[in-house]
Amino acid sequence: MYEGVVQDLIDELGRLPGIGPKSAQRIAFHLLAADPDDVTRLVAALTEVKDKVRFCELCGNVAESERCRICADPRRDQTLICVVEEPKDVVAIERTREFRGLYHVLGGALSPMDGIGPGDLRIRELMTRLTDGTVTEVIIATDPNLEGEATAAFLARTLVTLGLRVSRLASGLPVGGDLEYADEVTLGRAFEGRRLIEA
Ligand SMILES: [Zn+2]
């Protein structure tokens, strides 16, 4: 539709999640008209995030060194692990201030339709963390949708055999949604009212 580099920019923006062709076009023209300093800052932020940010070797959360700031914090309760799908879920739960334990980020949810099986998630890494007996309770906080529920059921079956307390966030979360869209109060209550899963 447009010439060369302008169209390249629109195409690249259009590949981002949640950005359709119209939004891509609007952002591209906004950038074209923007102050060069603003664009330089955006480019620097993009470059830096790819250079500096990596994933925590322990929990899979975003981190600026080998371990994320939560895993590196000795004040966190080492006996509790909350399992989530994505780093953005860690942010959502941290906002509630209800949880003082550690996290484990799976990197997605089971989805046979998309060809995502247990081997594609960080489940083996989770099992490794549970072997030394420090952790006594695992709270499963996958998204309240079909894939999240399937993942929770799979994990619960696997984890109860290890003799751990396994719980799932209470209902009341918006069904079919993303954990990150739940408000802090609802998410906080879901934590308090988590139900134990029996072997
Ligand atoms: Zn970590």
Coordinates of N, CA, C and O in Angstrom, one line a residue, residues 60-182:
G60 N 12.1 -18.9 35.5 CA 11.6 -18.6 34.2 C 11.0 -17.2 34.0 O 10.5 -16.9 33.0
N61 N 11.0 -16.5 35.1 CA 10.5 -15.1 35.1 C 11.5 -14.2 34.3 O 12.7 -14.6 34.2
V62 N 11.1 -13.0 33.9 CA 12.1 -12.1 33.3 C 13.1 -11.7 34.3 O 12.7 -11.5 35.5
A63 N 14.3 -11.5 33.9 CA 15.4 -11.2 34.9 C 16.4 -10.4 34.2 O 16.6 -10.5 33.0
E64 N 17.2 -9.6 35.0 CA 18.3 -8.9 34.5 C 19.6 -9.5 34.8 O 20.7 -9.1 34.4
S65 N 19.6 -10.6 35.7 CA 20.8 -11.4 35.9 C 20.4 -12.8 35.9 O 19.3 -13.2 35.4
E66 N 21.2 -13.7 36.4 CA 20.9 -15.1 36.3 C 19.6 -15.5 37.0 O 18.9 -16.4 36.6
R67 N 19.4 -14.8 38.2 CA 18.1 -15.0 38.9 C 17.3 -13.8 38.9 O 17.9 -12.7 39.0
C68 N 16.0 -13.9 38.9 CA 15.1 -12.7 39.0 C 15.1 -12.1 40.4 O 15.6 -12.8 41.3
R69 N 14.6 -10.9 40.6 CA 14.7 -10.3 41.9 C 13.9 -11.0 42.9 O 14.2 -11.0 44.1
I70 N 12.9 -11.8 42.5 CA 12.0 -12.6 43.5 C 12.8 -13.8 44.0 O 12.9 -14.0 45.2
C71 N 13.4 -14.5 43.1 CA 14.2 -15.7 43.5 C 15.4 -15.3 44.3 O 15.9 -16.0 45.2
A72 N 16.0 -14.1 44.0 CA 17.2 -13.6 44.7 C 16.8 -13.0 46.1 O 17.8 -12.7 46.8
D73 N 15.6 -12.8 46.4 CA 15.2 -12.2 47.6 C 15.0 -13.2 48.8 O 14.1 -14.0 48.8
P74 N 15.9 -13.2 49.8 CA 15.9 -14.2 50.8 C 14.6 -14.1 51.7 O 14.3 -15.1 52.5
R75 N 13.9 -13.0 51.7 CA 12.8 -12.8 52.5 C 11.5 -13.6 52.0 O 10.5 -13.7 52.7
R76 N 11.6 -14.0 50.7 CA 10.5 -14.7 50.2 C 10.4 -16.1 50.8 O 11.4 -16.8 51.0
D77 N 9.2 -16.6 51.0 CA 8.9 -17.9 51.6 C 9.3 -19.0 50.6 O 8.7 -19.2 49.5
Q78 N 10.4 -19.7 51.0 CA 11.0 -20.7 50.1 C 10.2 -22.0 50.0 O 10.5 -22.9 49.3
T79 N 9.2 -22.1 50.9 CA 8.4 -23.4 50.9 C 7.2 -23.4 50.0 O 6.5 -24.4 49.9
L80 N 6.9 -22.2 49.4 CA 5.7 -22.0 48.6 C 6.1 -21.7 47.1 O 6.9 -20.8 46.9
I81 N 5.5 -22.4 46.2 CA 5.7 -22.0 44.8 C 4.4 -21.8 44.1 O 3.4 -22.7 44.3
C82 N 4.2 -20.7 43.5 CA 3.0 -20.4 42.7 C 3.3 -20.6 41.2 O 4.2 -20.0 40.7
V83 N 2.6 -21.5 40.6 CA 2.9 -21.8 39.2 C 2.0 -21.0 38.3 O 0.7 -21.0 38.4
V84 N 2.6 -20.3 37.3 CA 1.8 -19.4 36.4 C 2.2 -19.7 35.0 O 3.2 -20.4 34.8
E85 N 1.4 -19.2 34.0 CA 1.8 -19.4 32.6 C 2.9 -18.5 32.1 O 3.8 -18.9 31.4
E86 N 2.7 -17.2 32.4 CA 3.6 -16.2 31.8 C 4.2 -15.2 32.8 O 3.5 -15.0 33.8
P87 N 5.3 -14.6 32.5 CA 5.8 -13.5 33.4 C 4.8 -12.4 33.8 O 4.8 -11.9 34.9
K88 N 3.9 -12.1 32.8 CA 2.9 -11.1 33.1 C 2.0 -11.5 34.3 O 1.5 -10.6 35.0
D89 N 1.8 -12.8 34.5 CA 1.0 -13.3 35.6 C 1.7 -13.0 36.9 O 1.0 -12.8 37.9
V90 N 3.0 -13.1 36.9 CA 3.8 -12.8 38.1 C 3.5 -11.4 38.5 O 3.2 -11.1 39.7
V91 N 3.5 -10.5 37.6 CA 3.3 -9.1 37.8 C 1.9 -8.9 38.4 O 1.7 -8.2 39.4
A92 N 0.9 -9.6 37.8 CA -0.5 -9.5 38.3 C -0.6 -9.9 39.7 O -1.3 -9.3 40.6
I93 N 0.0 -11.0 40.1 CA -0.1 -11.6 41.4 C 0.7 -10.7 42.4 O 0.3 -10.5 43.6
E94 N 1.9 -10.2 42.0 CA 2.7 -9.4 42.9 C 1.9 -8.1 43.3 O 2.0 -7.6 44.4
R95 N 1.0 -7.6 42.4 CA 0.2 -6.4 42.6 C -0.8 -6.7 43.8 O -1.1 -5.7 44.5
T96 N -1.2 -7.9 43.9 CA -2.2 -8.2 45.0 C -1.5 -8.1 46.4 O -2.2 -8.0 47.4
R97 N -0.2 -8.3 46.5 CA 0.5 -8.4 47.8 C 0.0 -9.5 48.7 O 0.2 -9.5 49.9
E98 N -0.6 -10.5 48.1 CA -1.2 -11.6 48.9 C -0.2 -12.8 49.0 O -0.3 -13.6 49.8
F99 N 0.8 -12.8 48.1 CA 1.7 -13.9 48.0 C 3.1 -13.6 48.3 O 3.6 -12.7 47.7
R100 N 3.7 -14.3 49.2 CA 5.1 -14.0 49.6 C 6.1 -15.2 49.3 O 7.2 -15.2 49.8
G101 N 5.6 -16.1 48.5 CA 6.4 -17.2 48.1 C 7.2 -17.0 46.8 O 7.4 -15.9 46.4
L102 N 7.6 -18.1 46.2 CA 8.3 -18.0 44.9 C 7.4 -18.4 43.8 O 6.3 -18.9 44.0
Y103 N 7.8 -18.2 42.6 CA 7.0 -18.5 41.4 C 7.7 -19.6 40.5 O 8.9 -19.8 40.6
H104 N 6.9 -20.1 39.6 CA 7.5 -20.9 38.5 C 6.7 -20.6 37.3 O 5.4 -20.8 37.2
V105 N 7.3 -20.1 36.3 CA 6.7 -19.7 35.0 C 6.8 -20.8 34.0 O 7.9 -21.2 33.6
L106 N 5.6 -21.3 33.6 CA 5.6 -22.5 32.7 C 6.0 -22.1 31.2 O 6.5 -22.9 30.5
G107 N 5.7 -20.9 30.8 CA 6.0 -20.4 29.5 C 4.8 -20.8 28.5 O 5.0 -20.9 27.3
G108 N 3.6 -20.9 29.1 CA 2.4 -21.2 28.3 C 1.5 -22.2 29.0 O 1.7 -22.4 30.2
A109 N 0.6 -22.8 28.2 CA -0.3 -23.7 28.8 C -0.4 -24.9 27.8 O -0.1 -24.7 26.6
L110 N -0.9 -26.0 28.3 CA -1.1 -27.2 27.4 C -2.2 -26.9 26.4 O -3.2 -26.3 26.7
S111 N -1.9 -27.2 25.1 CA -2.9 -26.9 24.1 C -2.7 -27.9 22.9 O -1.9 -27.6 22.0
P112 N -3.4 -29.0 23.0 CA -3.2 -30.0 21.9 C -3.5 -29.4 20.6 O -2.8 -29.8 19.6
M113 N -4.4 -28.5 20.5 CA -4.8 -27.9 19.2 C -3.6 -27.1 18.6 O -3.4 -27.1 17.4
D114 N -2.8 -26.5 19.4 CA -1.6 -25.8 19.0 C -0.3 -26.6 19.0 O 0.8 -26.1 18.8
G115 N -0.5 -27.9 19.4 CA 0.6 -28.8 19.4 C 1.5 -28.5 20.6 O 2.7 -28.8 20.6
I116 N 1.0 -27.9 21.7 CA 1.8 -27.7 22.9 C 1.5 -28.8 23.9 O 0.4 -28.8 24.5
G117 N 2.5 -29.6 24.2 CA 2.4 -30.7 25.2 C 3.3 -30.4 26.4 O 3.9 -29.4 26.4
P118 N 3.2 -31.3 27.4 CA 4.0 -31.1 28.6 C 5.5 -30.8 28.4 O 6.1 -30.0 29.1
G119 N 6.1 -31.4 27.3 CA 7.5 -31.2 27.0 C 7.8 -29.8 26.6 O 9.0 -29.4 26.6
D120 N 6.8 -29.1 26.1 CA 7.0 -27.7 25.6 C 7.0 -26.7 26.8 O 7.3 -25.5 26.5
L121 N 6.5 -27.1 27.9 CA 6.4 -26.2 29.1 C 7.5 -26.5 30.1 O 8.1 -27.6 30.0
R122 N 7.8 -25.6 31.0 CA 8.9 -25.8 32.0 C 8.5 -26.7 33.1 O 8.6 -26.3 34.3
I123 N 7.9 -27.8 32.8 CA 7.4 -28.7 33.8 C 8.5 -29.5 34.4 O 8.6 -29.7 35.7
R124 N 9.5 -30.0 33.6 CA 10.6 -30.7 34.1 C 11.4 -29.9 35.1 O 11.9 -30.3 36.1
E125 N 11.6 -28.6 34.7 CA 12.3 -27.7 35.6 C 11.6 -27.5 37.0 O 12.2 -27.4 38.0
L126 N 10.2 -27.5 36.9 CA 9.5 -27.4 38.2 C 9.7 -28.7 39.0 O 10.0 -28.6 40.2
M127 N 9.7 -29.8 38.4 CA 9.9 -31.1 39.1 C 11.3 -31.1 39.8 O 11.4 -31.5 41.0
T128 N 12.3 -30.6 39.1 CA 13.6 -30.5 39.7 C 13.7 -29.6 40.9 O 14.3 -30.0 41.9
R129 N 12.9 -28.5 40.9 CA 12.9 -27.6 42.0 C 12.2 -28.3 43.2 O 12.4 -27.8 44.4
L130 N 11.4 -29.3 43.0 CA 10.6 -29.9 44.1 C 11.3 -31.0 44.7 O 10.8 -31.6 45.7
T131 N 12.4 -31.4 44.2 CA 13.0 -32.7 44.6 C 13.7 -32.6 46.0 O 13.7 -33.6 46.7
D132 N 14.2 -31.4 46.4 CA 15.0 -31.4 47.6 C 14.2 -31.2 48.9 O 14.7 -31.1 50.0
G133 N 12.8 -31.1 48.8 CA 12.0 -31.1 49.9 C 11.8 -29.8 50.6 O 11.0 -29.7 51.6
T134 N 12.4 -28.7 50.1 CA 12.2 -27.4 50.7 C 10.7 -26.9 50.4 O 10.1 -26.3 51.3
V135 N 10.2 -27.2 49.2 CA 8.9 -26.7 48.9 C 7.9 -27.7 49.4 O 8.0 -28.9 49.3
T136 N 6.8 -27.1 50.2 CA 5.8 -28.0 50.7 C 4.4 -27.8 50.1 O 3.5 -28.6 50.2
E137 N 4.3 -26.6 49.5 CA 3.0 -26.3 48.8 C 3.2 -25.7 47.5 O 4.0 -24.8 47.3
V138 N 2.4 -26.2 46.5 CA 2.4 -25.6 45.2 C 1.0 -25.1 44.9 O 0.0 -25.8 45.1
I139 N 0.9 -23.8 44.5 CA -0.4 -23.2 44.2 C -0.4 -23.0 42.7 O 0.5 -22.4 42.1
I140 N -1.4 -23.6 42.1 CA -1.5 -23.6 40.6 C -2.4 -22.4 40.2 O -3.6 -22.3 40.6
A141 N -1.8 -21.5 39.5 CA -2.5 -20.2 39.1 C -2.4 -20.0 37.6 O -2.1 -18.9 37.2
T142 N -2.8 -21.1 36.9 CA -2.9 -20.9 35.5 C -4.2 -20.2 35.1 O -5.0 -20.0 36.0
D143 N -4.3 -19.7 33.9 CA -5.4 -18.9 33.5 C -6.7 -19.7 33.6 O -6.8 -20.9 33.4
P144 N -7.8 -18.9 34.0 CA -9.1 -19.6 34.1 C -9.8 -19.8 32.8 O -10.9 -19.4 32.6
N145 N -9.1 -20.4 31.8 CA -9.7 -20.8 30.5 C -9.4 -22.3 30.3 O -8.8 -23.0 31.1
L146 N -9.9 -22.8 29.1 CA -9.8 -24.2 28.8 C -8.3 -24.7 28.9 O -8.1 -25.8 29.6
E147 N -7.4 -24.0 28.3 CA -6.0 -24.5 28.3 C -5.4 -24.4 29.7 O -4.7 -25.4 30.2
G148 N -5.8 -23.4 30.4 CA -5.3 -23.2 31.8 C -5.8 -24.3 32.7 O -5.1 -24.8 33.6
E149 N -7.1 -24.6 32.6 CA -7.7 -25.7 33.4 C -7.1 -27.0 33.1 O -6.8 -27.8 34.0
A150 N -6.8 -27.3 31.8 CA -6.2 -28.6 31.4 C -4.8 -28.7 32.0 O -4.4 -29.7 32.5
T151 N -4.1 -27.6 32.0 CA -2.7 -27.5 32.5 C -2.8 -27.8 34.0 O -2.0 -28.5 34.6
A152 N -3.7 -27.1 34.7 CA -3.8 -27.3 36.1 C -4.1 -28.7 36.5 O -3.6 -29.3 37.4
A153 N -5.1 -29.3 35.7 CA -5.4 -30.7 36.0 C -4.2 -31.7 35.8 O -4.0 -32.5 36.7
F154 N -3.5 -31.4 34.8 CA -2.3 -32.2 34.5 C -1.3 -32.1 35.6 O -0.7 -33.1 36.1
L155 N -1.0 -30.8 36.0 CA 0.0 -30.6 37.1 C -0.5 -31.2 38.4 O 0.3 -31.8 39.1
A156 N -1.7 -31.0 38.7 CA -2.3 -31.5 40.0 C -2.1 -33.0 40.1 O -1.6 -33.5 41.1
R157 N -2.4 -33.7 39.0 CA -2.2 -35.2 39.0 C -0.8 -35.6 39.2 O -0.5 -36.5 39.9
T158 N 0.1 -34.8 38.6 CA 1.5 -35.1 38.7 C 2.1 -34.8 40.1 O 2.9 -35.5 40.7
L159 N 1.7 -33.7 40.6 CA 2.3 -33.2 41.9 C 1.8 -33.8 43.1 O 2.5 -34.0 44.1
V160 N 0.5 -34.2 43.2 CA 0.0 -34.9 44.4 C 0.7 -36.2 44.7 O 0.8 -36.5 45.8
T161 N 1.2 -36.8 43.7 CA 1.9 -38.1 43.9 C 3.2 -37.8 44.6 O 3.8 -38.8 45.2
L162 N 3.7 -36.6 44.6 CA 4.9 -36.3 45.3 C 4.7 -36.0 46.8 O 5.6 -35.7 47.6
G163 N 3.4 -36.1 47.2 CA 3.1 -35.8 48.6 C 3.1 -34.4 49.0 O 3.3 -34.0 50.2
L164 N 3.0 -33.5 48.1 CA 3.0 -32.0 48.4 C 1.5 -31.6 48.5 O 0.6 -32.2 48.1
R165 N 1.4 -30.4 49.3 CA 0.1 -29.8 49.3 C -0.1 -29.1 47.9 O 0.8 -28.3 47.5
V166 N -1.1 -29.4 47.2 CA -1.3 -28.8 45.9 C -2.7 -28.0 45.9 O -3.7 -28.6 46.3
S167 N -2.7 -26.8 45.6 CA -4.0 -26.1 45.6 C -4.1 -25.3 44.3 O -3.2 -25.0 43.6
R168 N -5.4 -25.0 44.0 CA -5.7 -24.2 42.8 C -6.4 -23.0 43.2 O -7.2 -23.0 44.2
L169 N -6.2 -21.9 42.5 CA -6.9 -20.6 42.9 C -8.4 -20.8 42.9 O -8.9 -21.6 42.1
A170 N -9.1 -20.2 43.9 CA -10.5 -20.3 44.0 C -11.2 -19.7 42.8 O -10.6 -18.9 42.0
S171 N -12.4 -20.2 42.6 CA -13.2 -19.7 41.5 C -13.6 -18.2 41.8 O -13.3 -17.7 42.9
G172 N -14.2 -17.6 40.9 CA -14.5 -16.2 41.1 C -13.7 -15.3 40.1 O -14.0 -14.2 39.9
L173 N -12.7 -16.0 39.5 CA -12.0 -15.3 38.5 C -12.8 -15.3 37.2 O -13.5 -16.2 37.0
P174 N -12.7 -14.3 36.4 CA -13.5 -14.2 35.2 C -13.1 -15.4 34.3 O -12.0 -15.6 33.9
V175 N -14.1 -16.3 34.0 CA -13.9 -17.5 33.3 C -13.6 -17.2 31.8 O -14.2 -16.4 31.2
G176 N -12.7 -18.0 31.3 CA -12.3 -17.8 29.9 C -11.3 -16.7 29.7 O -10.8 -16.4 28.6
G177 N -11.0 -16.0 30.8 CA -10.1 -14.9 30.7 C -8.6 -15.2 31.0 O -8.2 -16.3 31.0
D178 N -7.9 -14.1 31.1 CA -6.5 -14.2 31.4 C -6.3 -13.7 32.8 O -7.0 -12.8 33.3
L179 N -5.4 -14.4 33.6 CA -5.2 -14.0 34.9 C -4.9 -12.5 35.1 O -5.3 -11.8 36.0
E180 N -4.1 -12.0 34.1 CA -3.7 -10.6 34.2 C -4.8 -9.6 34.1 O -4.7 -8.4 34.5
Y181 N -6.0 -10.0 33.7 CA -7.1 -9.1 33.5 C -8.0 -9.1 34.8 O -8.9 -8.2 34.9
A182 N -7.7 -10.0 35.7 CA -8.5 -10.0 37.0 C -8.0 -8.8 37.8 O -6.8 -8.5 37.8

